[in-house]
PDB file of C-alpha atoms in Angstrom:
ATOM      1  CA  UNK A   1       0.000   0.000   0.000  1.00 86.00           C
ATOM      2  CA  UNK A   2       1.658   3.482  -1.058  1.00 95.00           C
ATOM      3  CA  UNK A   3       1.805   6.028   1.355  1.00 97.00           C
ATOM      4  CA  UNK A   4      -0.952   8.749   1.312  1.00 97.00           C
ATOM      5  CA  UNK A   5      -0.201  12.119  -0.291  1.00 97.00           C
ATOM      6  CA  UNK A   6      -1.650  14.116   2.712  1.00 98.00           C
ATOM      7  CA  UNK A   7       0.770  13.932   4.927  1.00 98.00           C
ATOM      8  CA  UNK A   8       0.759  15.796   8.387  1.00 97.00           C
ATOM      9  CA  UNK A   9       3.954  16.084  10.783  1.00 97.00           C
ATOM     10  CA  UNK A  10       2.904  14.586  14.144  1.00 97.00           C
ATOM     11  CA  UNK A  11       6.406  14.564  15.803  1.00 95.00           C
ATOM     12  CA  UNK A  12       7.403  10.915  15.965  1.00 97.00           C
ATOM     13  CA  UNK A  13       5.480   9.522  13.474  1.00 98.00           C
ATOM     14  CA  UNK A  14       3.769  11.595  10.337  1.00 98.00           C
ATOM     15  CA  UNK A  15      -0.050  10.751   9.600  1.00 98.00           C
ATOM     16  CA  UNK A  16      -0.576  10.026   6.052  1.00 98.00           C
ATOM     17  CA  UNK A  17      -4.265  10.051   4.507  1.00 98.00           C
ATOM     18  CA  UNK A  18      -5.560   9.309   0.889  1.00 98.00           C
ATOM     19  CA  UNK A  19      -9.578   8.231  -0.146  1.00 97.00           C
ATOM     20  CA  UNK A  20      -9.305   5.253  -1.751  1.00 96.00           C
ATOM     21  CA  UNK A  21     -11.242   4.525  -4.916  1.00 92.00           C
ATOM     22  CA  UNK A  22      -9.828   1.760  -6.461  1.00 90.00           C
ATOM     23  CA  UNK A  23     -12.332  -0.692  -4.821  1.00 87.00           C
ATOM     24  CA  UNK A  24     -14.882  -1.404  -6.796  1.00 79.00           C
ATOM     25  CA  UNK A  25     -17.221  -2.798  -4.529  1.00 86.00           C
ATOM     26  CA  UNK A  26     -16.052  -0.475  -1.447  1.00 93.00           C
ATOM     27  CA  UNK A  27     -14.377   3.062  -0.784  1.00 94.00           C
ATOM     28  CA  UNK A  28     -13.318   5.123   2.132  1.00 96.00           C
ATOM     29  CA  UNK A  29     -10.273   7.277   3.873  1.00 97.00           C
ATOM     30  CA  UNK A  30      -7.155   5.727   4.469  1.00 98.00           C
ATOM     31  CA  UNK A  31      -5.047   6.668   7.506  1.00 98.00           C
ATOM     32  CA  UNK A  32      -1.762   5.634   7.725  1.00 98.00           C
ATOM     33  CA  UNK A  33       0.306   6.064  10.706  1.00 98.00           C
ATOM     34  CA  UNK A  34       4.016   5.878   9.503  1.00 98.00           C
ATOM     35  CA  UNK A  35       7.450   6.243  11.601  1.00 98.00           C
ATOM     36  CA  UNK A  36      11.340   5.669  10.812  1.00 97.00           C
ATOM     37  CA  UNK A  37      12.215   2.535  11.849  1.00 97.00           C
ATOM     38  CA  UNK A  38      16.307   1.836  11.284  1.00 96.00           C
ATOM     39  CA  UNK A  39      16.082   4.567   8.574  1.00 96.00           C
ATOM     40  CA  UNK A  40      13.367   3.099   6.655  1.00 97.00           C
ATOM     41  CA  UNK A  41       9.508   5.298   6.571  1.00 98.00           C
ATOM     42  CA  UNK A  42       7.824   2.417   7.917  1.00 98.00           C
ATOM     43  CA  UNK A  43       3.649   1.968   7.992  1.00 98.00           C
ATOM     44  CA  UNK A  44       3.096   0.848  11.218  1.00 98.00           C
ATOM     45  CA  UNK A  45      -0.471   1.389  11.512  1.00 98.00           C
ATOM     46  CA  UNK A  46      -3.068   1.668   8.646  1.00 98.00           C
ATOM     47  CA  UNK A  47      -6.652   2.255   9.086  1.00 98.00           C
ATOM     48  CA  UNK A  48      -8.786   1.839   6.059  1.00 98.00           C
ATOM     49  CA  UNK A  49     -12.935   3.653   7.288  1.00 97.00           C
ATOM     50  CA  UNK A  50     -14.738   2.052   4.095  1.00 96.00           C
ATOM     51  CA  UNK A  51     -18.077   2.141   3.952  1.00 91.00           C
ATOM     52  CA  UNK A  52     -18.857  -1.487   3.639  1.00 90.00           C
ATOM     53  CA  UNK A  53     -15.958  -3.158   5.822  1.00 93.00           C
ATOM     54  CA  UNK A  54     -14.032  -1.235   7.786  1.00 97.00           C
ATOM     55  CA  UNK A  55     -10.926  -2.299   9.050  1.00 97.00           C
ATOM     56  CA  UNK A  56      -7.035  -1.240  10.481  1.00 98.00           C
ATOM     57  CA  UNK A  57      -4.173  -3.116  10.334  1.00 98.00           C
ATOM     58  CA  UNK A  58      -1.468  -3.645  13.258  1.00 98.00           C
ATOM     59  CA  UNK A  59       2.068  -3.706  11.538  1.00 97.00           C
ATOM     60  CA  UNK A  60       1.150  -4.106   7.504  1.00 97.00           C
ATOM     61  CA  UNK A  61       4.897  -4.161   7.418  1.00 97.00           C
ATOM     62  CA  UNK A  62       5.708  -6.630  10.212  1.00 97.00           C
ATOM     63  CA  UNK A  63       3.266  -8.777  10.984  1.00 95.00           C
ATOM     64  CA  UNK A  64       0.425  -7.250   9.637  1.00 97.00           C
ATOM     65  CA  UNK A  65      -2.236  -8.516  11.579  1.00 97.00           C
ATOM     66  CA  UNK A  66      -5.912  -7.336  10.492  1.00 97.00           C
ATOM     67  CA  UNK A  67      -9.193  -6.252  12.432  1.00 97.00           C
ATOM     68  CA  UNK A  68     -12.443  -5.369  11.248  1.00 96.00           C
ATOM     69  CA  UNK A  69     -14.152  -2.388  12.672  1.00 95.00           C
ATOM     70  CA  UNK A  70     -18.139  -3.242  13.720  1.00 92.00           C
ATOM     71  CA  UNK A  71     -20.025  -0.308  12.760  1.00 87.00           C
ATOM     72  CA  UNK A  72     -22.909  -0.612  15.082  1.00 89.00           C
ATOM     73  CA  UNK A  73     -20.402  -0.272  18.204  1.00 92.00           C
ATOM     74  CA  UNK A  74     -17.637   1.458  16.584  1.00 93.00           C
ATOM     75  CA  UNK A  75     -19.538   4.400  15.058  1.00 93.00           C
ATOM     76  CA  UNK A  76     -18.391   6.460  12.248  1.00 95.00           C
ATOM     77  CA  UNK A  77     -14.854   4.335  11.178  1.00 96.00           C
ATOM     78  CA  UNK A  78     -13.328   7.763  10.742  1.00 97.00           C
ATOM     79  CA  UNK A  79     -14.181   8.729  14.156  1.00 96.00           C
ATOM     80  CA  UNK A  80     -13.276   5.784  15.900  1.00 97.00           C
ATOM     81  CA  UNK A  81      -9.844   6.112  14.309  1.00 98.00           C
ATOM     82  CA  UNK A  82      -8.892   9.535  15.104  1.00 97.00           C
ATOM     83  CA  UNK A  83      -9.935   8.555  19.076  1.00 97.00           C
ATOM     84  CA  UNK A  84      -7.837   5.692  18.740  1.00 97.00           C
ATOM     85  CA  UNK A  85      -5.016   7.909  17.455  1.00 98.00           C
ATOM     86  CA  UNK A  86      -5.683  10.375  20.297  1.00 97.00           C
ATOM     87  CA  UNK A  87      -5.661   7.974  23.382  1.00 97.00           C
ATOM     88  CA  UNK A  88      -4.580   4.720  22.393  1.00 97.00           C
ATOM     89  CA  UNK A  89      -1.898   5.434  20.042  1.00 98.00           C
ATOM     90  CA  UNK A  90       1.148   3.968  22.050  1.00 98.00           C
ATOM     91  CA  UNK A  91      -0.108   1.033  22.775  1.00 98.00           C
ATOM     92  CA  UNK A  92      -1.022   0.266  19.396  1.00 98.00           C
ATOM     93  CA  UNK A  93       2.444   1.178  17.921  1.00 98.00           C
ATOM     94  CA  UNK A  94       3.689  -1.565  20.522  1.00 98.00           C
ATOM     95  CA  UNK A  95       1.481  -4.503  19.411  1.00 98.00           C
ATOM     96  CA  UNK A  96       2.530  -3.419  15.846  1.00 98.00           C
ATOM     97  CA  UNK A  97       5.841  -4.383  17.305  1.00 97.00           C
ATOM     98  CA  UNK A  98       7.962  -1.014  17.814  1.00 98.00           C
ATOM     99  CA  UNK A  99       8.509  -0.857  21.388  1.00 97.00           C
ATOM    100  CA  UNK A 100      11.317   2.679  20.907  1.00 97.00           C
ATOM    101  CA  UNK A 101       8.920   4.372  18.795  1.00 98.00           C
ATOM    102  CA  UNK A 102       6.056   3.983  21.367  1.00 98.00           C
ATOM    103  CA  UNK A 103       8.337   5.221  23.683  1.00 98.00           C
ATOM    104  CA  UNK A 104       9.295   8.309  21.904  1.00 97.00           C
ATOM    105  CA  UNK A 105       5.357   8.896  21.123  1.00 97.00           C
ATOM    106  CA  UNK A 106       5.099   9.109  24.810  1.00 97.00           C
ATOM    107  CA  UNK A 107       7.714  11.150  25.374  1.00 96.00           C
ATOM    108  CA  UNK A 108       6.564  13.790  22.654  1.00 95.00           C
ATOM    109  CA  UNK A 109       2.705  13.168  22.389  1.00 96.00           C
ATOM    110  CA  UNK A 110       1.045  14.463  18.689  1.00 97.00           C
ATOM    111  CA  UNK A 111      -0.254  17.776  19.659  1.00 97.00           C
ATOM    112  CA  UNK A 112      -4.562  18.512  19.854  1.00 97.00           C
ATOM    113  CA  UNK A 113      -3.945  21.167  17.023  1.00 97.00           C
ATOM    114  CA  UNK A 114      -2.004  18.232  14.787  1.00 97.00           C
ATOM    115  CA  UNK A 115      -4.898  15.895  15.456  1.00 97.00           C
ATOM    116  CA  UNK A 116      -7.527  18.359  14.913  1.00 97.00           C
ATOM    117  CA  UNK A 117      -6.424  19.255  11.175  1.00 97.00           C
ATOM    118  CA  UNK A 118      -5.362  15.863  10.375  1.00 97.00           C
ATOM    119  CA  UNK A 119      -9.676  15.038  11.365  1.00 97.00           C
ATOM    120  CA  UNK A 120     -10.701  17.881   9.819  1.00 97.00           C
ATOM    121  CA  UNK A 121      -8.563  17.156   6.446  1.00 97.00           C
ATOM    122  CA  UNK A 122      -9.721  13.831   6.956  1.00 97.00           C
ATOM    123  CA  UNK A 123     -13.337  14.626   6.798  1.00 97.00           C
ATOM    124  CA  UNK A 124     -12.567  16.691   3.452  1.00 97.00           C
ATOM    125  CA  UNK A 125     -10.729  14.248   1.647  1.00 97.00           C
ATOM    126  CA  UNK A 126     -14.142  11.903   2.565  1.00 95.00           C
ATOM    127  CA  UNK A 127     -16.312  14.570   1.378  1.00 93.00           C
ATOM    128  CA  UNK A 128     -14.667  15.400  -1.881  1.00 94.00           C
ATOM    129  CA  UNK A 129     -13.245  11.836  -2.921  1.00 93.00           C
ATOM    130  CA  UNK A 130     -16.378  10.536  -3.106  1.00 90.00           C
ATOM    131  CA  UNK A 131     -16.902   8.033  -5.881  1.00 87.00           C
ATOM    132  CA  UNK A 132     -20.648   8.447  -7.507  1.00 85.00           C
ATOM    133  CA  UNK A 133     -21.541   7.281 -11.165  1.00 87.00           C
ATOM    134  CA  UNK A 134     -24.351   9.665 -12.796  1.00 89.00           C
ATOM    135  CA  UNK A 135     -25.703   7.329 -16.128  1.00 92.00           C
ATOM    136  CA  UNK A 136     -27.074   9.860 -18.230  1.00 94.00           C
ATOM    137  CA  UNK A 137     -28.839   6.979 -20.421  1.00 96.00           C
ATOM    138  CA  UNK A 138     -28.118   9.275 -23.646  1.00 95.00           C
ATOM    139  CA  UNK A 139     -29.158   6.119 -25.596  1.00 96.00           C
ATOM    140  CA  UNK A 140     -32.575   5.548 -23.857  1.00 96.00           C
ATOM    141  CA  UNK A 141     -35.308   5.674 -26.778  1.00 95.00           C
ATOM    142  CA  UNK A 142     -38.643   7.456 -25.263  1.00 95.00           C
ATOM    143  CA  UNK A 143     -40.820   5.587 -23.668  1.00 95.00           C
ATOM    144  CA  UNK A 144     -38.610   2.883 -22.798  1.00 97.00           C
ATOM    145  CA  UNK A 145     -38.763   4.372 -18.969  1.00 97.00           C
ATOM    146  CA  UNK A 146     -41.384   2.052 -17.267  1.00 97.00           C
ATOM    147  CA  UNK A 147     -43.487   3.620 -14.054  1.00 97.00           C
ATOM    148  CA  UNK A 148     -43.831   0.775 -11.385  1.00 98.00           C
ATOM    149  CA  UNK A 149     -45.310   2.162  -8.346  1.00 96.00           C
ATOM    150  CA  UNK A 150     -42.657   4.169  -6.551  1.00 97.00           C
ATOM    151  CA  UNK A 151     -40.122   3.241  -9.185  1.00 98.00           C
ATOM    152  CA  UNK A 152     -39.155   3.303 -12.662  1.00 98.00           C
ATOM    153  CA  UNK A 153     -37.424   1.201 -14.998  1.00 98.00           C
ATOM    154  CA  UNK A 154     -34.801   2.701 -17.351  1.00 98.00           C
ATOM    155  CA  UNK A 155     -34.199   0.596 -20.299  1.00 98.00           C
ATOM    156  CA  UNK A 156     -31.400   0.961 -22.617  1.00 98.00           C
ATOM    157  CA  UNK A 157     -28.664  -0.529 -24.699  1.00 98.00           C
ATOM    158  CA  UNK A 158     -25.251   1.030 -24.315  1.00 97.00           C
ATOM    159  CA  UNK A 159     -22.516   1.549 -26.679  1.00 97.00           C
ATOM    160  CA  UNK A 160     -19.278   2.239 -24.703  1.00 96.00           C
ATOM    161  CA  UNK A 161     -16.873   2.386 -27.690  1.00 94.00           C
ATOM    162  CA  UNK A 162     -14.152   3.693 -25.598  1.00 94.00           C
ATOM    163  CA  UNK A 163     -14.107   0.660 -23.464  1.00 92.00           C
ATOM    164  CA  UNK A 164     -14.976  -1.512 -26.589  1.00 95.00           C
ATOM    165  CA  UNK A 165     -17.627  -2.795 -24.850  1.00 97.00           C
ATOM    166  CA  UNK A 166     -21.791  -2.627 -24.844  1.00 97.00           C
ATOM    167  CA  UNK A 167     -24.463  -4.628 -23.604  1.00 97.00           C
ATOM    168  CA  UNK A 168     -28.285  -3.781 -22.185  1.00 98.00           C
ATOM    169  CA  UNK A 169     -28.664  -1.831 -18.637  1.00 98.00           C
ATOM    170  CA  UNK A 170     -31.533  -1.423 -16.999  1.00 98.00           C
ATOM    171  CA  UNK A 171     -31.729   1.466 -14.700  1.00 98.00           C
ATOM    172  CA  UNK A 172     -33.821   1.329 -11.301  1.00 98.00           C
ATOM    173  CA  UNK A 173     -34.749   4.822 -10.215  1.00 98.00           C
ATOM    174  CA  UNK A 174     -37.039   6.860  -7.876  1.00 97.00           C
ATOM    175  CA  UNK A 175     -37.538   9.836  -6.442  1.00 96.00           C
ATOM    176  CA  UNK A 176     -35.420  11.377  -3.810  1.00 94.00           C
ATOM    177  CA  UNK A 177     -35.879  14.613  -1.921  1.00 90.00           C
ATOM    178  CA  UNK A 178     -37.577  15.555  -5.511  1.00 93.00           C
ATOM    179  CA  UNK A 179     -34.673  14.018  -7.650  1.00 94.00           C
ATOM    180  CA  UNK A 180     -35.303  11.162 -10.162  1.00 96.00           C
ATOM    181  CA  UNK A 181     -31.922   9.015  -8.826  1.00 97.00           C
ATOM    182  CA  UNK A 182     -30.654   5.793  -9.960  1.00 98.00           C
ATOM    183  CA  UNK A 183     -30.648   3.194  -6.782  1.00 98.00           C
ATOM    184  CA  UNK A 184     -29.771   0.473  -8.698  1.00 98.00           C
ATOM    185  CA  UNK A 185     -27.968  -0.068 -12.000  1.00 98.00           C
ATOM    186  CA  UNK A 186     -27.009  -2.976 -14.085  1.00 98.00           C
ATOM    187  CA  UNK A 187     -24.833  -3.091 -16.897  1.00 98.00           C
ATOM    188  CA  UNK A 188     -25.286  -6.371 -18.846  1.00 98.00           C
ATOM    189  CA  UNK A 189     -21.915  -6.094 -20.804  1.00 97.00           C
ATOM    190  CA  UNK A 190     -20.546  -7.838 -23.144  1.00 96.00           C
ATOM    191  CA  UNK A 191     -16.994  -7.721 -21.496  1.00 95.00           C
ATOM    192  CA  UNK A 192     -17.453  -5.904 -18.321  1.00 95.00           C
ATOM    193  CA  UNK A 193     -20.710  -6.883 -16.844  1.00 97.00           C
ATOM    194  CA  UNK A 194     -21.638  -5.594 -13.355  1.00 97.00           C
ATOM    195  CA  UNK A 195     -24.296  -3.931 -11.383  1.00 97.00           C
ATOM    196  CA  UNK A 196     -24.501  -0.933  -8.935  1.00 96.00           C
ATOM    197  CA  UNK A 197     -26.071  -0.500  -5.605  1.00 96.00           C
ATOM    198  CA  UNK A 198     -26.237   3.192  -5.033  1.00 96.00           C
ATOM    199  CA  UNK A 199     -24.619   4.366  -7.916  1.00 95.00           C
ATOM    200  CA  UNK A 200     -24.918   8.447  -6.665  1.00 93.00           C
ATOM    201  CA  UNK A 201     -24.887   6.857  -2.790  1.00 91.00           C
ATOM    202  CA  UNK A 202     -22.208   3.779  -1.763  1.00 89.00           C
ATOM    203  CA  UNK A 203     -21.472   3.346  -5.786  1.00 93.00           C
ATOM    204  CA  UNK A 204     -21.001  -0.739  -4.814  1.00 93.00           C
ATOM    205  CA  UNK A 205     -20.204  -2.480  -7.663  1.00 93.00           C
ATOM    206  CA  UNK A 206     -20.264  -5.822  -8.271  1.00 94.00           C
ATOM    207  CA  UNK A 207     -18.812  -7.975 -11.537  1.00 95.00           C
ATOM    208  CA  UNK A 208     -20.277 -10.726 -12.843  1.00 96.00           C
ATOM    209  CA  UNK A 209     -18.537 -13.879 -12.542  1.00 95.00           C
ATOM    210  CA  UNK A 210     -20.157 -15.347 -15.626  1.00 95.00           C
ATOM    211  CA  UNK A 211     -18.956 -18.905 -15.324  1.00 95.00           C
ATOM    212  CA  UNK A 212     -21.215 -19.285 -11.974  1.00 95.00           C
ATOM    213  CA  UNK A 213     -24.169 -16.377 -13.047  1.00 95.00           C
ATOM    214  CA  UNK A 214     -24.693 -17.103 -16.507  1.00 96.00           C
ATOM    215  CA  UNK A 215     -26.063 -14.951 -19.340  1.00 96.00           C
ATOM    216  CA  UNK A 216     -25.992 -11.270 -16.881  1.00 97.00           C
ATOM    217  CA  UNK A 217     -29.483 -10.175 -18.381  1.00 97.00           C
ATOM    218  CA  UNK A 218     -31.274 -13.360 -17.329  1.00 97.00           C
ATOM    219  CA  UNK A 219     -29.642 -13.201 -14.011  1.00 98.00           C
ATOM    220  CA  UNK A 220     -30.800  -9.448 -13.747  1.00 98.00           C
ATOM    221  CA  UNK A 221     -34.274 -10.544 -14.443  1.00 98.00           C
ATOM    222  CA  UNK A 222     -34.229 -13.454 -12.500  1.00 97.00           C
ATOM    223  CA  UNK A 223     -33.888 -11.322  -9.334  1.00 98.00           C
ATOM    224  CA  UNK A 224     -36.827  -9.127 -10.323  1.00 98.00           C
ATOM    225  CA  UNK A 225     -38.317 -12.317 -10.729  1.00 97.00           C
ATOM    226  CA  UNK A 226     -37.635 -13.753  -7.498  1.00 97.00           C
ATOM    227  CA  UNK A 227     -38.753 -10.711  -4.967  1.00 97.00           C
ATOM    228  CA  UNK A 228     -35.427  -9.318  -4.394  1.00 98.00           C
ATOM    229  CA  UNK A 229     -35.525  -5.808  -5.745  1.00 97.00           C
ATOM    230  CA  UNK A 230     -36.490  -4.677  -2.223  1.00 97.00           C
ATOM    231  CA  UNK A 231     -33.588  -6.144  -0.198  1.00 97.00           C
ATOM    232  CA  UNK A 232     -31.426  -4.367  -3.395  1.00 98.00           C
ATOM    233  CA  UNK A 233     -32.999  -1.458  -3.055  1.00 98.00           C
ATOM    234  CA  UNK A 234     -31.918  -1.391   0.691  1.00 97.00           C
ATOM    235  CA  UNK A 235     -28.903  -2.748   0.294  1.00 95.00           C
ATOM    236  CA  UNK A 236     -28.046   0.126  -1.431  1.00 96.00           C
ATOM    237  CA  UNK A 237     -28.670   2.790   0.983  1.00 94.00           C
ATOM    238  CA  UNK A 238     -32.498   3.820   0.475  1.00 96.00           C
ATOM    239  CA  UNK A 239     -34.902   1.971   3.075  1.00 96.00           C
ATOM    240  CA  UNK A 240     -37.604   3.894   2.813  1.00 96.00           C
ATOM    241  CA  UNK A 241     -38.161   3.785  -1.237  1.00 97.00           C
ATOM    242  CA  UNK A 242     -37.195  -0.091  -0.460  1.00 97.00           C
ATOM    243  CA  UNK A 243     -40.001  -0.003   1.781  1.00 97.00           C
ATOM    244  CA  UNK A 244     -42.580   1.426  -0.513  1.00 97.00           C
ATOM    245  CA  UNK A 245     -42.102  -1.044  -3.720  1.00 97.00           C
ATOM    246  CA  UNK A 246     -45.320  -2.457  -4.610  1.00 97.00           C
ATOM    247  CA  UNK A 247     -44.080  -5.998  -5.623  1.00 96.00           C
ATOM    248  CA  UNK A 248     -47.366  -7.153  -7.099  1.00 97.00           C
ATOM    249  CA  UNK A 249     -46.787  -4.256 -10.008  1.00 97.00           C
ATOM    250  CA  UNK A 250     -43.497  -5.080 -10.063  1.00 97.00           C
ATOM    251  CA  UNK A 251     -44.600  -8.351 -10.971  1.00 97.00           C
ATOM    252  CA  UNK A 252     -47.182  -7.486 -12.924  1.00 97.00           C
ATOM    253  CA  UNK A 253     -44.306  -5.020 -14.864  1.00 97.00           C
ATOM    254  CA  UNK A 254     -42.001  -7.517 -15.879  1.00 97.00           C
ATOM    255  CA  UNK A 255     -43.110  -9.452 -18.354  1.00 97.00           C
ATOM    256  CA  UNK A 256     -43.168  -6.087 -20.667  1.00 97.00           C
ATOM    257  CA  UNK A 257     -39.597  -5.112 -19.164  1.00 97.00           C
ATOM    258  CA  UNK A 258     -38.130  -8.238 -20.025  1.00 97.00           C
ATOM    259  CA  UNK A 259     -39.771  -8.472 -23.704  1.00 97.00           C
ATOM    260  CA  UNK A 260     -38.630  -4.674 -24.160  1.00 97.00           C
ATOM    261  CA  UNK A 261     -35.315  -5.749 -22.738  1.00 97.00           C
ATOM    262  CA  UNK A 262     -34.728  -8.498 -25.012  1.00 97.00           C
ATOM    263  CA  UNK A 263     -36.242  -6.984 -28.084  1.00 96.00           C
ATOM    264  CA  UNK A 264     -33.460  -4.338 -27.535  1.00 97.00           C
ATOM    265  CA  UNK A 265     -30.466  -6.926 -27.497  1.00 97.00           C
ATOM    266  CA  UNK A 266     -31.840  -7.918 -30.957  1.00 96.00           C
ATOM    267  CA  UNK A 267     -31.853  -5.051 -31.991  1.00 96.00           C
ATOM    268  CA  UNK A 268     -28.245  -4.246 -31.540  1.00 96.00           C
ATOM    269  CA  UNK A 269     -27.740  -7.772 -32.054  1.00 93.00           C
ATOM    270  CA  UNK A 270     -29.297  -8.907 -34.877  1.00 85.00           C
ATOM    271  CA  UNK A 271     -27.404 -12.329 -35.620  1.00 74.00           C
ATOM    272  CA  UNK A 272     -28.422 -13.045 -32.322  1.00 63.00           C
ATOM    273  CA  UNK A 273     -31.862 -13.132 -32.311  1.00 58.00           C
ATOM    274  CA  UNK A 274     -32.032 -11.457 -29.009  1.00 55.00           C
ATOM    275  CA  UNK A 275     -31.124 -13.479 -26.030  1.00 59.00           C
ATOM    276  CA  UNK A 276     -27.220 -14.777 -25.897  1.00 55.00           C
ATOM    277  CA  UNK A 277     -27.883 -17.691 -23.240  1.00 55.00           C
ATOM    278  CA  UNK A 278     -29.847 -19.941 -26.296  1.00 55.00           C
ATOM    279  CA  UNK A 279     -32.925 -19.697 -24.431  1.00 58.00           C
ATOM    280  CA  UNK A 280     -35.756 -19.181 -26.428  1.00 57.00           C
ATOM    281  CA  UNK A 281     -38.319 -16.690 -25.414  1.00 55.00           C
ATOM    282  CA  UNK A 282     -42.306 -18.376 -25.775  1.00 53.00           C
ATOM    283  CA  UNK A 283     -42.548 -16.260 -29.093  1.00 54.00           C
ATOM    284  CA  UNK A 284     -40.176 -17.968 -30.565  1.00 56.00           C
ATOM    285  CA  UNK A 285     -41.065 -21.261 -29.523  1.00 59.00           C
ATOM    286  CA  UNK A 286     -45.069 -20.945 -30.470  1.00 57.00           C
ATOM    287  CA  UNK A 287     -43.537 -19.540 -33.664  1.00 62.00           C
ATOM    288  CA  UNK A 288     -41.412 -22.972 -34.225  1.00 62.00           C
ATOM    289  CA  UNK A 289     -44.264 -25.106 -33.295  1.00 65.00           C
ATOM    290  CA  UNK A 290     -46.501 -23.431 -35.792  1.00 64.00           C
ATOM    291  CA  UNK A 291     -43.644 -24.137 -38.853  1.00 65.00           C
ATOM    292  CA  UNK A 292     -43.459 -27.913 -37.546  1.00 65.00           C
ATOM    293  CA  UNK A 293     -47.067 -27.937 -37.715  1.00 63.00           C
ATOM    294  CA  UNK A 294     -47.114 -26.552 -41.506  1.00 65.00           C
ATOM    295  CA  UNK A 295     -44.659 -28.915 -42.442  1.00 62.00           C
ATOM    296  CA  UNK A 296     -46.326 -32.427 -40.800  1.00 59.00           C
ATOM    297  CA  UNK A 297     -49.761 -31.072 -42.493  1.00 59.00           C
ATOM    298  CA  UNK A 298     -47.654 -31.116 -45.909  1.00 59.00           C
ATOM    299  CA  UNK A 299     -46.687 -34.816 -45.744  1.00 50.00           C
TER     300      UNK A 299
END
């Protein structure tokens, strides 16, 4: 793990800090507590206040062993950390294994001013290195936004040519303190495949493992299918829209979402005749059964 580029003096040791993006399926502050050890900058504390799994690490250079922060005792992680740093700071150094620079943290204790700005930067870098995804859906045709309830489906194919990719998304959005915002997103790529919870909230994402999930439309589907749009919904960070879906319409919805969905991936698909997992929609298959009827008639 590279050291943070916010880095505060603290005496002793220097607090480093960076927000950390590069999870796709979490994000949150780093704080690194760093100190010279035989020469060397040394981590000797890192505290990583995700959203999804906190967690701080005793020695990632030495022994590295690694915790995981509860949030319903702990708090906000960011919070907890910075009280750690305040009171229990010694005594951590020590288990990370540096008994001399414990020492010389107790001899010279980080000042309330240092601590203070290094929370306060803290909090910015948390505020401002936020990662959100806005989907514009530039490619959604009109009316191919579907009212159900207290939600709507967004359906469109996407062309991402600078990713060479493209596959059908649907879009799950409702309103929010007046705001039409996505709460759930899923991107049924061709090479890329994933879904959102909270794409302008927690921005989890999740990739497909294909092998075990199979065609990532069907799947999609599937889970509309199955009831579990609420616990999604939830999941990522709204409760109270989650709490106001009207399954039965949701139900009642999706056979024209997934038609409209599938008639799409033809579309942009033509050799494919829509769906990519060779399961044949009941169109297709009353459609077949007529022809074989045609033909036994003609013998």
């Amino acid at each position: 793990m590279d050291k943070g580029t916010t880095v505060l003096n603290a005496g002793a040791v220097e607090i480093a800090m960076a927000y950390r993006t590069d999870l796709m399926d979490d994000q949150g502050l780093c704080v690194q507590v760093y100190g010279s050890i035989e020469g060397k900058d040394t981590e000797i504390l890192r505290f990583d206040c995700f959203d999804q799994n906190p967690h701080f690490h005793y020695g990632p250079e030495n022994h590295n062993v690694r915790l995981f922060l509860d949030k319903t005792t702990a708090g906000n992680p960011l919070g907890w950390t910075m009280d750690n740093i305040r009171h229990k700071l010694p005594a951590m150094i020590r288990r990370s294994g540096y008994e001399a620079l414990a020492t010389a943290v107790e001899a010279s204790p980080i000042s309330a001013a240092t601590l203070d700005d290094a929370e306060s930067q803290g909090r910015d870098l948390s505020r401002s290195g936020r990662r959100t995804v806005h989907h514009m859906m530039p490619e959604m045709v009109d009316g191919d936004k579907i009212e159900v309830g207290n939600l709507k489906f967004g359906l469109e194919y996407r062309h991402l040519p600078q990713l060479n990719d493209e596959g059908m998304a649907i879009h799950v959005l409702a309103d929010v303190a007046g705001q039409e915002v996505e709460v759930l997103a899923f991107d049924c790529f061709k090479s890329g495949p994933h879904y959102h919870y909270g794409p302008r909230n927690q921005d989890i994402r999740v990739y497909w493992d294909v092998t075990t999930s199979g065609e990532t439309l069907r799947w999609t589907l599937d889970q509309f299918k199955a009831g579990n749009i609420r616990s999604m919904i939830e999941k990522a960070g709204y409760p109270s829209i989650a709490a106001e879906v009207d399954e039965s319409r949701v139900q009642d919805a999706l056979p024209q979402i997934e038609a409209r969905s599938w008639e799409l991936v033809a579309l942009n698909n033509p050799s494919s005749n829509g769906q990519t997992d060779n399961k044949k929609t009941k169109a297709q298959l009353i459609q077949e059964l007529e022809s074989l009827r045609e033909q036994v008639a003609a013998l």
